[in-house]
Short mmCIF file of C-alpha atoms in Angstrom, two decimals:
data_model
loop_
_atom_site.label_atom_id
_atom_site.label_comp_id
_atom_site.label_asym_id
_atom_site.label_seq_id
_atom_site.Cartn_x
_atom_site.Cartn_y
_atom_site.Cartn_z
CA UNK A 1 0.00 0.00 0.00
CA UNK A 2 1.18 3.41 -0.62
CA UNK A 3 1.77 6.11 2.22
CA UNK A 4 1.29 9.17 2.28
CA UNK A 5 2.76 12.72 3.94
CA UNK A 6 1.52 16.00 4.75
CA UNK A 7 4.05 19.42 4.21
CA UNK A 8 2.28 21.46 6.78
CA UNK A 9 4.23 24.55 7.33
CA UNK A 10 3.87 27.69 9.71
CA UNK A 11 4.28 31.14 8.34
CA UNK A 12 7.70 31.19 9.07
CA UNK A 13 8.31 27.97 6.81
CA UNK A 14 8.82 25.81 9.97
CA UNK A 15 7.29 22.13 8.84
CA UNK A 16 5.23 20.53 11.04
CA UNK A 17 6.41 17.03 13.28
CA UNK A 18 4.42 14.91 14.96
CA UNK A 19 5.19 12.52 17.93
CA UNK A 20 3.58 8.83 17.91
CA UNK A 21 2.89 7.53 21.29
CA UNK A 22 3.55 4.08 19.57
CA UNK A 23 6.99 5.07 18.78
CA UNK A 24 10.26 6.96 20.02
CA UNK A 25 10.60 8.93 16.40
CA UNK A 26 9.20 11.83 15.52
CA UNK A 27 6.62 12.02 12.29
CA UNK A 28 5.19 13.48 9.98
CA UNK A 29 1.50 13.75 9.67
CA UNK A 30 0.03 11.27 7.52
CA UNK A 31 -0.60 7.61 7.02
CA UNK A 32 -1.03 4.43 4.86
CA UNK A 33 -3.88 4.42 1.92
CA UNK A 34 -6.08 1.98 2.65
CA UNK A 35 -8.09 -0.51 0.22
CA UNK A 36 -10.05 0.48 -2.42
CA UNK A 37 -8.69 4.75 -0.97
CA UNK A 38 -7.06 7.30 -3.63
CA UNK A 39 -3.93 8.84 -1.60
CA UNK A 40 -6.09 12.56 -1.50
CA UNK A 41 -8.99 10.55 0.32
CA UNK A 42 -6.65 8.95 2.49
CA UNK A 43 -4.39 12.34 3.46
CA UNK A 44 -7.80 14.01 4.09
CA UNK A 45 -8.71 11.12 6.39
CA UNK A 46 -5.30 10.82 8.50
CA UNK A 47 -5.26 14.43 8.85
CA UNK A 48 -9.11 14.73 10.27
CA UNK A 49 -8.23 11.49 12.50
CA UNK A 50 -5.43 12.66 13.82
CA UNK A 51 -5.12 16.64 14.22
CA UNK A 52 -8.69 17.38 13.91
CA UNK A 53 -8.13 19.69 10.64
CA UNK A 54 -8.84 19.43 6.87
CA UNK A 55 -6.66 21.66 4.98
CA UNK A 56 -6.55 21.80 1.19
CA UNK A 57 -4.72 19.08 -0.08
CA UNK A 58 -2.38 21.79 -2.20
CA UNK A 59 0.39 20.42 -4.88
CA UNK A 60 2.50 16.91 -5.04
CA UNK A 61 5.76 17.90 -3.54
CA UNK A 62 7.24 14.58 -4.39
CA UNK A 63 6.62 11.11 -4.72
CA UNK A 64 9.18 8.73 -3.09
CA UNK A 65 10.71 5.18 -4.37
CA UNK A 66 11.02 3.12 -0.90
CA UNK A 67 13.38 0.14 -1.04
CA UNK A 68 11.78 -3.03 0.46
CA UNK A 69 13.07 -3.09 4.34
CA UNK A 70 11.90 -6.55 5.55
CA UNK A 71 8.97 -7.08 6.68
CA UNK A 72 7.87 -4.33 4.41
CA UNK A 73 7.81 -4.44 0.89
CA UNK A 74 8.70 -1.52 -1.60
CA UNK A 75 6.72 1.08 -1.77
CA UNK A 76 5.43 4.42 -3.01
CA UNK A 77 4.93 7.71 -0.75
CA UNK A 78 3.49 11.13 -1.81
CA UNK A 79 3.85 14.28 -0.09
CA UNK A 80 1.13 16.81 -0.58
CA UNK A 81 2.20 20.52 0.39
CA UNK A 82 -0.46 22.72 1.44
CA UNK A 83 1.38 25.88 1.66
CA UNK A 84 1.21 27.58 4.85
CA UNK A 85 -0.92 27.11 8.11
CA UNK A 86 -2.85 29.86 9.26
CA UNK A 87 -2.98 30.70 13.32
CA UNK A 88 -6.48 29.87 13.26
CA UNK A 89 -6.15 26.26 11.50
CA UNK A 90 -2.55 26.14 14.14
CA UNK A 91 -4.97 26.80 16.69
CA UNK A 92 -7.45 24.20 15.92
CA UNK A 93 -5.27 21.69 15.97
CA UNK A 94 -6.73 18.19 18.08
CA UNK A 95 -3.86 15.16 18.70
CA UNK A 96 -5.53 12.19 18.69
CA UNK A 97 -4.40 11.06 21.98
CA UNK A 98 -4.38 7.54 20.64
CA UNK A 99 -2.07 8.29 17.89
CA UNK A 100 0.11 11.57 18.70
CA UNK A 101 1.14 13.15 22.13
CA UNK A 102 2.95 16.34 21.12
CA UNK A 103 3.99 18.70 17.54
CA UNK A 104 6.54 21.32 17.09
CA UNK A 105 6.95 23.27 14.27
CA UNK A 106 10.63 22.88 13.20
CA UNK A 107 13.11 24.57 11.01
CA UNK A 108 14.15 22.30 7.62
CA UNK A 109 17.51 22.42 8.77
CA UNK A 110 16.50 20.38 12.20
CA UNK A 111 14.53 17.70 9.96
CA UNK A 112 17.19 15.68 10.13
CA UNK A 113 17.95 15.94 13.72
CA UNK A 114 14.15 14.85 14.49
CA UNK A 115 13.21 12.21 11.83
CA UNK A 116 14.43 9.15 10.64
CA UNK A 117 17.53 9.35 8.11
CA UNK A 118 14.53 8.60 4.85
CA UNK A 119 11.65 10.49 6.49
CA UNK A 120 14.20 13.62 6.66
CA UNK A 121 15.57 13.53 3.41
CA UNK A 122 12.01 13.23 1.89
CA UNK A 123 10.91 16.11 3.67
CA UNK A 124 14.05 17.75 2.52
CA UNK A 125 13.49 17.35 -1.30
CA UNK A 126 9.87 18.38 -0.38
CA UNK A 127 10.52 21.50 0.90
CA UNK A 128 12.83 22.26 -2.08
CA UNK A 129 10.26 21.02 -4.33
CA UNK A 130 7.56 23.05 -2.48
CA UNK A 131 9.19 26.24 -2.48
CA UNK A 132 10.18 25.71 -6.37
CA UNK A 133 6.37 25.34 -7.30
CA UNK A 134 7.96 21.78 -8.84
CA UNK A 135 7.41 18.13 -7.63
CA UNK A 136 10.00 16.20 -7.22
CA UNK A 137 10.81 12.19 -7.94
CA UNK A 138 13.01 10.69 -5.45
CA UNK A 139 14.20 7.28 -4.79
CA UNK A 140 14.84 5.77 -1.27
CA UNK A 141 14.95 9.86 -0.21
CA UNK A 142 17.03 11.03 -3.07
CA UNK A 143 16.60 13.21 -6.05
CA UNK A 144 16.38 11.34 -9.36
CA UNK A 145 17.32 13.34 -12.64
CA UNK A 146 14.83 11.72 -15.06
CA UNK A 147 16.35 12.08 -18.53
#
C-alpha cells in the first residue's frame, strides 16, 4: 500500500512534526492508503483522524521510491504541500491522543535531527520542491534526474 505525507508549514516555513505515542521517532502527519482509498482521500482522512483539521490538499511535492526493508515491501509515498498554516487552522489543531502526544513546528535544517535518516531527506526534497512550485521524484529519499 502506498503512504502518504503532509508538508504542513507555519508562516515562518517551519514544517510541522508529529510525535507517535507508539513510537520513540518523531513524524510526519500522515498515514497508509487503505483498500479500495485514492492517496487525497486517504491524506484528508489521517489528517481529520489525527489533528482534527482538513486543509486543502495543495500540490504533489514529491513522490518517493522506498526500497523493500523486511517485513515491508517496496513502496510508493506522496507528499502533498499545502502551503502555509494559518494561526487559526494552528490553533485548531486536536492530537488524537491515541495516535500523537505532542507537535513542534521545526526549522528544515533540524529535519534531520528529528526524523528518521529517509523520512528527513524526503521532507528535505519536499521543501525544495515546495518552495520551487515543482514536484520532485526521489528514490529511497534522493533526487532522481529523469532524462
Amino acid at each position: 500500500m502506498p503512504g502518504l505525507r503532509r508538508l504542513l508549514r507555519d508562516d515562518q516555513g517551519r514544517v510541522l512534526v508529529v510525535h507517535p505515542v507508539y513510537k520513540d521517532e518523531w513524524d510526519i502527519p500522515g498515514g497508509i492508503v487503505e483498500a479500495g482509498e485514492s492517496p487525497v482521500s486517504a491524506l484528508l482522512r489521517e489528517l481529520q483522524e489525527e489533528l482534527g483539521i482538513a486543509p486543502p490538499v495543495g500540490q504533489l511535492a514529491c513522490v518517493d521510491w522506498v526500497p523493500p526493508a523486511p517485513p515491508w515491501d517496496a513502496g510508493l509515498m506522496f507528499v502533498f504541500n499545502t502551503g502555509v498554516l494559518t494561526d487559526s487552522r494552528i490553533a485548531a489543531l486536536r492530537l488524537q491522543p491515541e495516535e500523537l502526544d505532542e507537535y513542534v513546528f521545526a526549522p528544515p535544517a533540524d529535519l534531520d535531527k528529528l526524523l528518521p535518516p529517509g523520512l528527513a531527506r524526503r521532507m528535505n526534497a519536499a521543501v525544495l520542491a515546495a518552495d520551487a512550485g515543482q514536484t520532485a521524484y526521489l528514490e529511497d529519499g534522493l533526487i532522481r534526474l529523469l532524462p
